[in-house]
Amino acid sequence: MQVHSTKQSLAVAFASAVGVIVIFTSSVHLAALAVINLGFILVFMLGAASLAGWRLEADIAVALTFLIGLSCDFCLHLCEAFMMAPQALDRPRRVINALQWVGTTIVSGCFTTLLATTPLFFTTVTLLFKFGIIIFFNISSSLIFGIPARK
């Protein structure tokens, strides 16, 4: 029952994220790319939890659901900057322009969040420890999957 309700929660969170992304970016294409990005992050997080030997219990189910919202931030800031770049630029130049505009802010936001989670690694409360690990890896994977690699 718990796995089924977790799947339902994730589906509702994904659908909500897609709807909000389409509304705010006015682009189904960007929403599709953001969903692919979210899928990579979710699979990465599920794989990491499995490798850590964590079972799908209430704490992991809740964390996975709210991580969908956290995972959207970096790629959406980059999408917005891409959309705001001058239309006269070709696609690679628009990506570079977007990275120059918000790249430092995104990376800084990532590192401040990572630093904020580090005290949770030293707690004896299992729930807080797991949340710290989950948020740390979620933010890291959001940055890795959200920032395009340059040639």
Backbone as a chain_set.jsonl record, in Angstrom:
{"seq": "MQVHSTKQSLAVAFASAVGVIVIFTSSVHLAALAVINLGFILVFMLGAASLAGWRLEADIAVALTFLIGLSCDFCLHLCEAFMMAPQALDRPRRVINALQWVGTTIVSGCFTTLLATTPLFFTTVTLLFKFGIIIFFNISSSLIFGIPARK", "coords": {"N": [[0.826, -1.202, 0.0], [1.959, 1.231, 0.772], [3.944, 1.727, -1.165], [2.328, 2.031, -3.419], [0.835, 4.369, -2.74], [2.944, 6.141, -2.572], [3.81, 6.179, -5.217], [1.551, 7.375, -6.345], [1.641, 9.897, -5.091], [4.065, 10.879, -6.124], [3.378, 10.978, -8.829], [1.335, 12.923, -8.814], [2.825, 15.105, -7.877], [4.72, 15.361, -9.972], [2.962, 15.914, -12.116], [1.85, 18.336, -11.232], [4.16, 19.906, -11.171], [4.814, 19.952, -13.91], [2.552, 21.289, -14.947], [2.794, 23.821, -13.677], [5.275, 24.625, -14.685], [4.722, 24.803, -17.443], [2.819, 26.853, -17.4], [4.292, 29.057, -16.356], [6.552, 29.272, -18.017], [5.491, 29.28, -20.511], [5.954, 27.345, -22.405], [5.766, 24.275, -23.798], [7.771, 22.663, -24.684], [10.026, 23.357, -23.065], [8.95, 22.541, -20.646], [8.806, 19.789, -21.073], [11.539, 19.177, -21.269], [12.32, 19.891, -18.681], [10.901, 17.982, -17.212], [12.163, 15.651, -18.041], [14.653, 16.159, -16.929], [13.885, 16.189, -14.21], [13.124, 13.526, -13.997], [15.608, 12.188, -14.338], [16.891, 13.072, -12.007], [15.218, 12.018, -10.016], [15.449, 9.236, -10.491], [18.177, 8.976, -9.975], [18.177, 9.643, -7.247], [16.541, 7.611, -6.176], [18.125, 5.415, -6.808], [20.412, 6.011, -5.271], [19.323, 5.865, -2.691], [18.622, 3.181, -2.637], [21.153, 1.975, -2.901], [22.195, 2.796, -0.48], [20.848, 1.143, 1.14], [18.373, 1.776, 2.142], [14.992, 1.322, 2.938], [11.785, 1.763, 1.374], [10.18, 3.756, 3.197], [8.021, 5.825, 5.234], [9.461, 8.242, 5.672], [11.273, 8.407, 3.498], [9.461, 8.375, 1.386], [8.029, 10.788, 1.777], [10.149, 12.595, 1.519], [10.963, 12.162, -1.183], [8.741, 13.11, -2.539], [8.618, 15.898, -1.913], [11.047, 16.614, -2.948], [10.806, 16.852, -5.652], [9.834, 19.411, -6.112], [12.045, 20.893, -5.133], [13.933, 20.112, -6.986], [13.315, 21.377, -9.337], [14.174, 24.017, -9.351], [16.895, 24.921, -10.196], [17.103, 24.174, -12.945], [14.907, 25.533, -13.963], [15.49, 28.242, -13.5], [17.613, 28.491, -15.238], [16.284, 27.88, -17.641], [14.524, 30.061, -17.791], [16.365, 32.165, -18.084], [17.447, 31.411, -20.528], [15.203, 31.732, -22.169], [14.925, 34.482, -21.977], [17.149, 35.434, -23.233], [18.609, 37.188, -26.01], [16.754, 36.795, -28.985], [18.017, 36.803, -31.408], [20.365, 35.456, -31.182], [22.014, 32.323, -31.809], [21.163, 28.95, -30.755], [23.297, 27.67, -29.146], [24.71, 29.987, -28.326], [22.723, 31.296, -26.899], [22.44, 29.583, -24.739], [24.979, 29.871, -23.549], [24.816, 32.603, -22.944], [22.706, 32.517, -21.084], [23.897, 30.961, -19.061], [25.972, 32.688, -18.327], [24.462, 34.724, -17.28], [22.897, 33.648, -15.105], [24.369, 31.562, -14.067], [26.403, 31.747, -12.026], [24.841, 32.481, -9.833], [23.164, 30.243, -9.585], [25.036, 28.189, -8.999], [26.087, 29.221, -6.628], [23.79, 29.201, -5.001], [23.417, 26.466, -4.877], [25.734, 25.627, -3.445], [25.408, 26.982, -0.986], [23.111, 25.764, -0.006], [24.025, 23.124, 0.181], [25.98, 23.462, 2.159], [24.311, 24.176, 4.245], [23.043, 21.798, 4.809], [24.962, 20.175, 5.934], [25.261, 20.14, 8.854], [23.272, 18.325, 9.526], [24.329, 15.862, 9.021], [25.607, 15.057, 11.279], [23.824, 14.522, 13.253], [22.02, 12.548, 15.669], [19.502, 11.74, 15.269], [17.73, 9.738, 13.258], [15.858, 10.322, 11.203], [16.386, 13.068, 10.614], [19.05, 12.85, 9.83], [18.794, 11.243, 7.493], [17.223, 12.994, 5.932], [19.029, 15.095, 5.609], [21.064, 13.85, 4.096], [19.554, 13.133, 1.838], [18.655, 15.643, 0.851], [21.138, 16.835, 0.348], [22.232, 15.156, -1.702], [20.201, 15.47, -3.57], [20.261, 18.221, -4.245], [22.848, 18.359, -5.244], [22.645, 16.591, -7.458], [20.711, 17.965, -8.883], [22.112, 20.209, -9.702], [24.111, 19.001, -11.255], [22.605, 17.684, -13.284], [21.158, 19.829, -14.22], [22.73, 21.877, -15.284], [24.086, 22.486, -18.376], [26.677, 20.671, -20.042], [29.699, 21.903, -21.397], [31.343, 21.77, -24.572]], "CA": [[0.0, 0.0, 0.0], [2.797, 2.414, 0.882], [4.572, 1.957, -2.456], [1.286, 2.546, -4.31], [0.541, 5.767, -2.394], [4.131, 6.929, -2.93], [3.742, 6.373, -6.67], [0.5, 8.368, -6.595], [2.157, 11.201, -4.662], [5.059, 11.305, -7.107], [2.665, 11.319, -10.069], [0.673, 14.212, -8.599], [3.873, 16.127, -7.802], [5.226, 15.542, -11.333], [1.934, 16.593, -12.916], [1.784, 19.722, -10.753], [5.368, 20.594, -11.631], [4.682, 20.181, -15.352], [1.564, 22.351, -15.133], [3.358, 25.111, -13.261], [6.334, 24.977, -15.629], [4.085, 25.239, -18.696], [2.18, 28.151, -17.161], [5.238, 30.144, -16.144], [7.488, 29.437, -19.132], [4.706, 29.32, -21.752], [6.625, 26.481, -23.362], [5.616, 22.842, -23.562], [9.09, 22.097, -24.943], [10.823, 23.511, -21.849], [8.347, 21.684, -19.616], [9.231, 18.419, -21.358], [12.945, 19.065, -20.881], [12.375, 19.936, -17.215], [10.413, 16.691, -16.719], [13.259, 14.699, -18.263], [15.623, 16.494, -15.889], [13.334, 15.69, -12.946], [13.191, 12.068, -14.04], [16.986, 11.791, -14.055], [17.176, 13.334, -10.594], [14.459, 11.061, -9.212], [16.082, 7.925, -10.649], [19.441, 9.065, -9.247], [17.883, 9.616, -5.819], [16.071, 6.257, -5.844], [19.301, 4.547, -6.865], [21.258, 6.302, -4.113], [18.639, 5.327, -1.506], [18.731, 1.732, -2.727], [22.537, 1.633, -2.587], [22.393, 3.023, 0.959], [20.121, 0.1, 1.862], [17.167, 2.335, 2.749], [13.712, 0.809, 2.449], [10.804, 2.803, 1.086], [9.333, 3.998, 4.354], [7.339, 7.119, 5.186], [10.409, 9.35, 5.565], [11.776, 8.457, 2.127], [8.325, 8.721, 0.519], [7.785, 12.227, 1.924], [11.298, 13.308, 0.95], [10.926, 12.084, -2.639], [7.66, 13.957, -3.041], [8.957, 17.323, -1.888], [12.255, 16.853, -3.723], [10.437, 17.248, -7.017], [9.82, 20.875, -6.094], [13.421, 21.386, -5.0], [14.699, 19.772, -8.177], [12.942, 22.248, -10.455], [14.707, 25.376, -9.251], [18.067, 25.265, -10.999], [16.841, 24.093, -14.389], [13.947, 26.574, -14.358], [16.201, 29.526, -13.584], [18.366, 28.455, -16.489], [15.304, 27.975, -18.734], [14.059, 31.448, -17.878], [17.449, 32.974, -18.647], [17.525, 31.038, -21.936], [14.07, 32.368, -22.85], [15.115, 35.937, -21.953], [18.307, 35.776, -24.067], [18.201, 37.753, -27.3], [16.318, 35.79, -29.964], [18.909, 36.83, -32.566], [21.464, 34.524, -30.945], [21.718, 30.92, -32.072], [20.9, 28.191, -29.524], [24.458, 27.56, -28.249], [25.012, 31.31, -27.754], [21.691, 31.587, -25.895], [22.79, 28.801, -23.547], [26.123, 30.54, -22.927], [24.288, 33.84, -22.368], [21.938, 32.162, -19.887], [24.849, 30.543, -18.026], [26.663, 33.88, -17.84], [23.506, 35.546, -16.546], [22.449, 33.056, -13.842], [25.203, 30.432, -13.672], [27.036, 31.982, -10.726], [23.779, 32.462, -8.826], [22.73, 28.86, -9.413], [26.091, 27.452, -8.303], [26.143, 29.746, -5.257], [22.623, 28.662, -4.3], [23.699, 25.051, -4.639], [26.716, 25.45, -2.38], [24.879, 27.407, 0.314], [22.197, 24.708, 0.449], [24.853, 21.989, 0.594], [26.57, 23.8, 3.46], [23.245, 24.187, 5.25], [22.661, 20.427, 5.162], [26.054, 19.438, 6.583], [25.046, 19.821, 10.279], [22.378, 17.18, 9.665], [25.115, 14.633, 8.935], [26.156, 14.74, 12.596], [22.746, 14.325, 14.206], [21.734, 11.155, 16.023], [18.115, 11.485, 14.888], [17.809, 9.077, 11.951], [15.05, 11.057, 10.226], [17.122, 14.268, 10.208], [20.236, 12.395, 9.101], [18.356, 10.848, 6.15], [16.817, 14.182, 5.186], [20.254, 15.807, 5.24], [21.686, 13.117, 2.986], [18.677, 13.22, 0.663], [18.708, 17.005, 0.308], [22.485, 17.035, -0.174], [22.355, 14.497, -3.004], [19.227, 16.049, -4.492], [20.768, 19.508, -4.728], [24.018, 18.045, -6.082], [22.199, 16.043, -8.742], [20.005, 19.04, -9.605], [23.133, 21.024, -10.353], [24.773, 18.189, -12.284], [21.697, 17.452, -14.402], [20.534, 21.067, -14.661], [23.669, 22.744, -15.985], [24.593, 21.766, -19.541], [28.133, 20.56, -20.181], [30.259, 22.549, -22.596], [32.273, 20.942, -25.354]], "C": [[0.865, 1.259, 0.0], [3.482, 2.746, -0.443], [3.569, 2.54, -3.433], [0.993, 4.014, -4.005], [1.732, 6.666, -2.691], [4.136, 7.198, -4.424], [2.685, 7.418, -7.022], [0.979, 9.77, -6.225], [3.169, 11.741, -5.658], [4.396, 11.714, -8.418], [1.977, 12.668, -9.943], [1.699, 15.337, -8.555], [4.46, 16.41, -9.182], [4.228, 16.319, -12.179], [1.811, 18.061, -12.512], [2.977, 20.518, -11.245], [5.282, 20.916, -13.119], [3.699, 21.316, -15.615], [2.11, 23.724, -14.795], [4.441, 25.558, -14.24], [5.751, 25.478, -16.938], [3.473, 26.624, -18.523], [3.215, 29.269, -17.107], [6.251, 30.322, -17.264], [6.773, 29.605, -20.464], [5.331, 28.441, -22.831], [6.46, 25.02, -22.96], [6.967, 22.154, -23.754], [9.976, 22.191, -23.699], [10.269, 22.659, -20.712], [8.773, 20.238, -19.823], [10.686, 18.206, -20.957], [13.103, 19.07, -19.362], [11.913, 18.609, -16.619], [11.478, 15.612, -16.922], [14.334, 14.901, -17.193], [15.154, 15.964, -14.532], [13.391, 14.166, -12.883], [14.587, 11.552, -13.741], [17.314, 11.954, -12.577], [16.472, 12.312, -9.713], [15.069, 9.659, -9.294], [17.415, 7.894, -9.895], [19.199, 8.934, -7.742], [17.391, 8.236, -5.384], [17.229, 5.261, -5.848], [20.21, 4.743, -5.661], [20.639, 5.731, -2.839], [18.738, 3.803, -1.484], [20.144, 1.269, -2.374], [22.854, 1.813, -1.108], [21.672, 1.974, 1.796], [18.857, 0.595, 2.549], [15.943, 1.703, 2.102], [12.774, 1.985, 2.218], [9.828, 2.905, 2.25], [8.782, 5.408, 4.245], [8.312, 8.279, 4.996], [10.944, 9.503, 4.146], [10.659, 8.875, 1.177], [8.033, 10.22, 0.575], [8.914, 13.02, 1.275], [11.258, 13.307, -0.574], [9.859, 12.995, -3.223], [8.046, 15.43, -3.023], [10.236, 17.634, -2.653], [11.953, 17.237, -5.167], [10.389, 18.767, -7.117], [11.204, 21.471, -5.987], [14.214, 21.185, -6.286], [14.424, 20.698, -9.352], [13.724, 23.552, -10.494], [15.83, 25.695, -10.228], [17.765, 25.235, -12.486], [15.845, 25.159, -14.828], [14.58, 27.957, -14.412], [16.992, 29.599, -14.887], [17.437, 28.556, -17.698], [14.807, 29.407, -18.91], [15.127, 32.337, -18.496], [17.617, 32.675, -20.135], [16.426, 31.734, -22.73], [14.248, 33.888, -22.947], [16.307, 36.377, -22.805], [17.82, 36.33, -25.402], [17.894, 36.669, -28.335], [17.251, 35.726, -31.176], [20.072, 35.852, -32.401], [21.046, 33.106, -31.336], [21.634, 30.185, -30.733], [22.132, 28.059, -28.622], [24.82, 28.892, -27.579], [23.978, 31.703, -26.694], [21.962, 30.826, -24.603], [23.949, 29.464, -22.813], [25.681, 31.827, -22.261], [23.533, 33.559, -21.076], [22.864, 31.75, -18.747], [25.619, 31.734, -17.458], [25.752, 34.718, -16.957], [23.18, 34.951, -15.174], [23.337, 31.92, -13.328], [25.827, 30.586, -12.299], [26.006, 31.929, -9.606], [23.322, 31.042, -8.545], [23.764, 28.063, -8.621], [26.208, 27.927, -6.854], [24.982, 29.224, -4.42], [22.806, 27.197, -3.962], [24.638, 24.892, -3.447], [26.221, 25.926, -1.025], [23.901, 26.369, 0.864], [22.985, 23.479, 0.917], [25.495, 22.255, 1.954], [25.528, 23.77, 4.573], [22.838, 22.778, 5.673], [23.739, 19.699, 5.954], [25.857, 19.224, 8.088], [24.137, 18.61, 10.493], [23.121, 15.848, 9.581], [25.59, 14.163, 10.315], [25.088, 14.538, 13.665], [22.549, 12.835, 14.499], [20.289, 10.78, 15.694], [18.126, 10.968, 13.445], [17.045, 9.839, 10.877], [15.801, 12.289, 9.72], [18.374, 13.912, 9.417], [19.865, 12.031, 7.66], [17.95, 12.059, 5.319], [18.039, 14.991, 4.753], [20.938, 15.16, 4.057], [20.865, 13.276, 1.716], [18.744, 14.609, 0.045], [20.078, 17.275, -0.31], [22.623, 16.421, -1.57], [21.364, 15.037, -4.02], [19.744, 17.351, -5.083], [21.982, 19.286, -5.628], [23.586, 17.533, -7.454], [21.415, 17.072, -9.553], [20.995, 19.925, -10.345], [23.78, 20.254, -11.503], [23.878, 18.011, -13.509], [21.122, 18.743, -14.986], [21.428, 21.996, -15.454], [24.238, 21.967, -17.168], [26.117, 21.759, -19.566], [28.572, 21.247, -21.458], [31.225, 21.608, -23.29], [33.696, 21.338, -25.052]], "O": [[0.552, 2.234, -0.683], [3.59, 3.918, -0.807], [3.905, 3.444, -4.199], [0.912, 4.824, -4.928], [1.551, 7.836, -3.028], [4.431, 8.312, -4.856], [2.904, 8.253, -7.9], [0.746, 10.723, -6.968], [3.139, 12.923, -6.0], [4.809, 12.689, -9.046], [2.028, 13.476, -10.87], [1.475, 16.405, -9.126], [4.678, 17.57, -9.532], [4.596, 17.265, -12.875], [1.681, 18.931, -13.373], [2.836, 21.66, -11.683], [5.633, 22.017, -13.543], [3.981, 22.207, -16.416], [1.909, 24.68, -15.543], [4.518, 26.737, -14.585], [6.228, 26.47, -17.489], [3.597, 27.473, -19.406], [3.039, 30.312, -17.737], [6.766, 31.425, -17.448], [7.384, 30.028, -21.445], [5.251, 28.75, -24.02], [6.951, 24.589, -21.916], [7.274, 21.178, -23.07], [10.611, 21.206, -23.32], [11.029, 22.118, -19.909], [9.069, 19.534, -18.857], [11.029, 17.177, -20.374], [13.929, 18.335, -18.82], [12.475, 18.156, -15.622], [11.665, 14.754, -16.059], [14.854, 13.939, -16.627], [15.932, 15.36, -13.794], [13.675, 13.591, -11.832], [14.749, 10.596, -12.984], [17.936, 11.082, -11.97], [17.065, 11.795, -8.766], [15.19, 8.974, -8.279], [17.741, 6.897, -9.25], [19.915, 8.212, -7.049], [17.788, 7.746, -4.327], [17.302, 4.375, -4.995], [20.72, 3.777, -5.093], [21.348, 5.175, -2.0], [18.919, 3.207, -0.423], [20.319, 0.295, -1.642], [23.671, 1.085, -0.545], [21.853, 1.913, 3.012], [18.324, -0.076, 3.433], [15.868, 1.568, 0.881], [12.947, 3.061, 2.792], [8.796, 2.234, 2.284], [9.049, 6.108, 3.269], [8.023, 9.206, 4.238], [11.054, 10.623, 3.647], [10.896, 9.655, 0.255], [7.814, 10.85, -0.459], [8.669, 13.997, 0.568], [11.494, 14.342, -1.196], [10.055, 13.586, -4.285], [7.829, 16.138, -4.006], [10.492, 18.794, -2.978], [12.771, 17.88, -5.825], [10.853, 19.342, -8.102], [11.515, 22.448, -6.67], [15.07, 22.002, -6.628], [15.237, 20.783, -10.272], [13.915, 24.127, -11.566], [15.722, 26.643, -11.007], [18.127, 26.16, -13.213], [15.927, 25.643, -15.956], [14.239, 28.759, -15.281], [17.033, 30.636, -15.548], [17.759, 29.237, -18.672], [14.684, 29.902, -20.03], [14.821, 33.175, -19.344], [17.896, 33.581, -20.92], [16.667, 32.258, -23.817], [13.771, 34.508, -23.897], [16.462, 37.568, -23.072], [16.737, 35.975, -25.867], [18.682, 35.744, -28.532], [17.279, 34.723, -31.889], [20.697, 35.465, -33.389], [19.878, 32.735, -31.212], [21.995, 30.74, -29.695], [22.023, 28.317, -27.423], [25.192, 28.92, -26.406], [24.313, 32.363, -25.71], [21.747, 31.347, -23.509], [23.91, 29.604, -21.59], [26.106, 32.128, -21.146], [23.697, 34.275, -20.088], [22.649, 32.139, -17.599], [25.888, 31.79, -16.258], [26.208, 35.347, -16.002], [23.186, 35.674, -14.178], [23.075, 31.375, -12.256], [25.787, 29.658, -11.491], [26.281, 31.382, -8.538], [23.114, 30.675, -7.389], [23.415, 27.345, -7.684], [26.408, 27.114, -5.952], [25.166, 28.848, -3.263], [22.402, 26.739, -2.893], [24.362, 24.107, -2.54], [26.575, 25.336, -0.004], [23.87, 26.124, 2.071], [22.646, 22.869, 1.931], [25.545, 21.365, 2.803], [25.826, 23.386, 5.704], [22.339, 22.587, 6.781], [23.444, 18.688, 6.592], [26.268, 18.172, 8.578], [24.222, 17.944, 11.525], [22.605, 14.82, 10.02], [25.935, 12.994, 10.487], [25.406, 14.398, 14.846], [22.874, 11.979, 13.676], [19.904, 9.619, 15.831], [18.494, 11.697, 12.524], [17.535, 9.987, 9.757], [15.845, 12.526, 8.513], [18.718, 14.59, 8.449], [20.535, 12.454, 6.718], [18.29, 12.146, 4.139], [18.07, 15.514, 3.639], [21.347, 15.845, 3.119], [21.414, 13.525, 0.642], [18.877, 14.734, -1.172], [20.166, 17.88, -1.378], [23.074, 17.083, -2.504], [21.658, 15.06, -5.215], [19.67, 17.556, -6.295], [22.127, 19.949, -6.656], [24.093, 17.981, -8.482], [21.455, 17.049, -10.783], [20.746, 20.34, -11.477], [23.971, 20.796, -12.591], [24.335, 18.168, -14.641], [20.649, 18.751, -16.123], [20.935, 22.822, -16.221], [24.815, 20.896, -16.979], [26.76, 22.727, -19.161], [27.889, 21.176, -22.479], [31.845, 20.754, -22.656], [34.629, 20.76, -25.609]]}, "num_chains": 1, "name": "protein.A"}
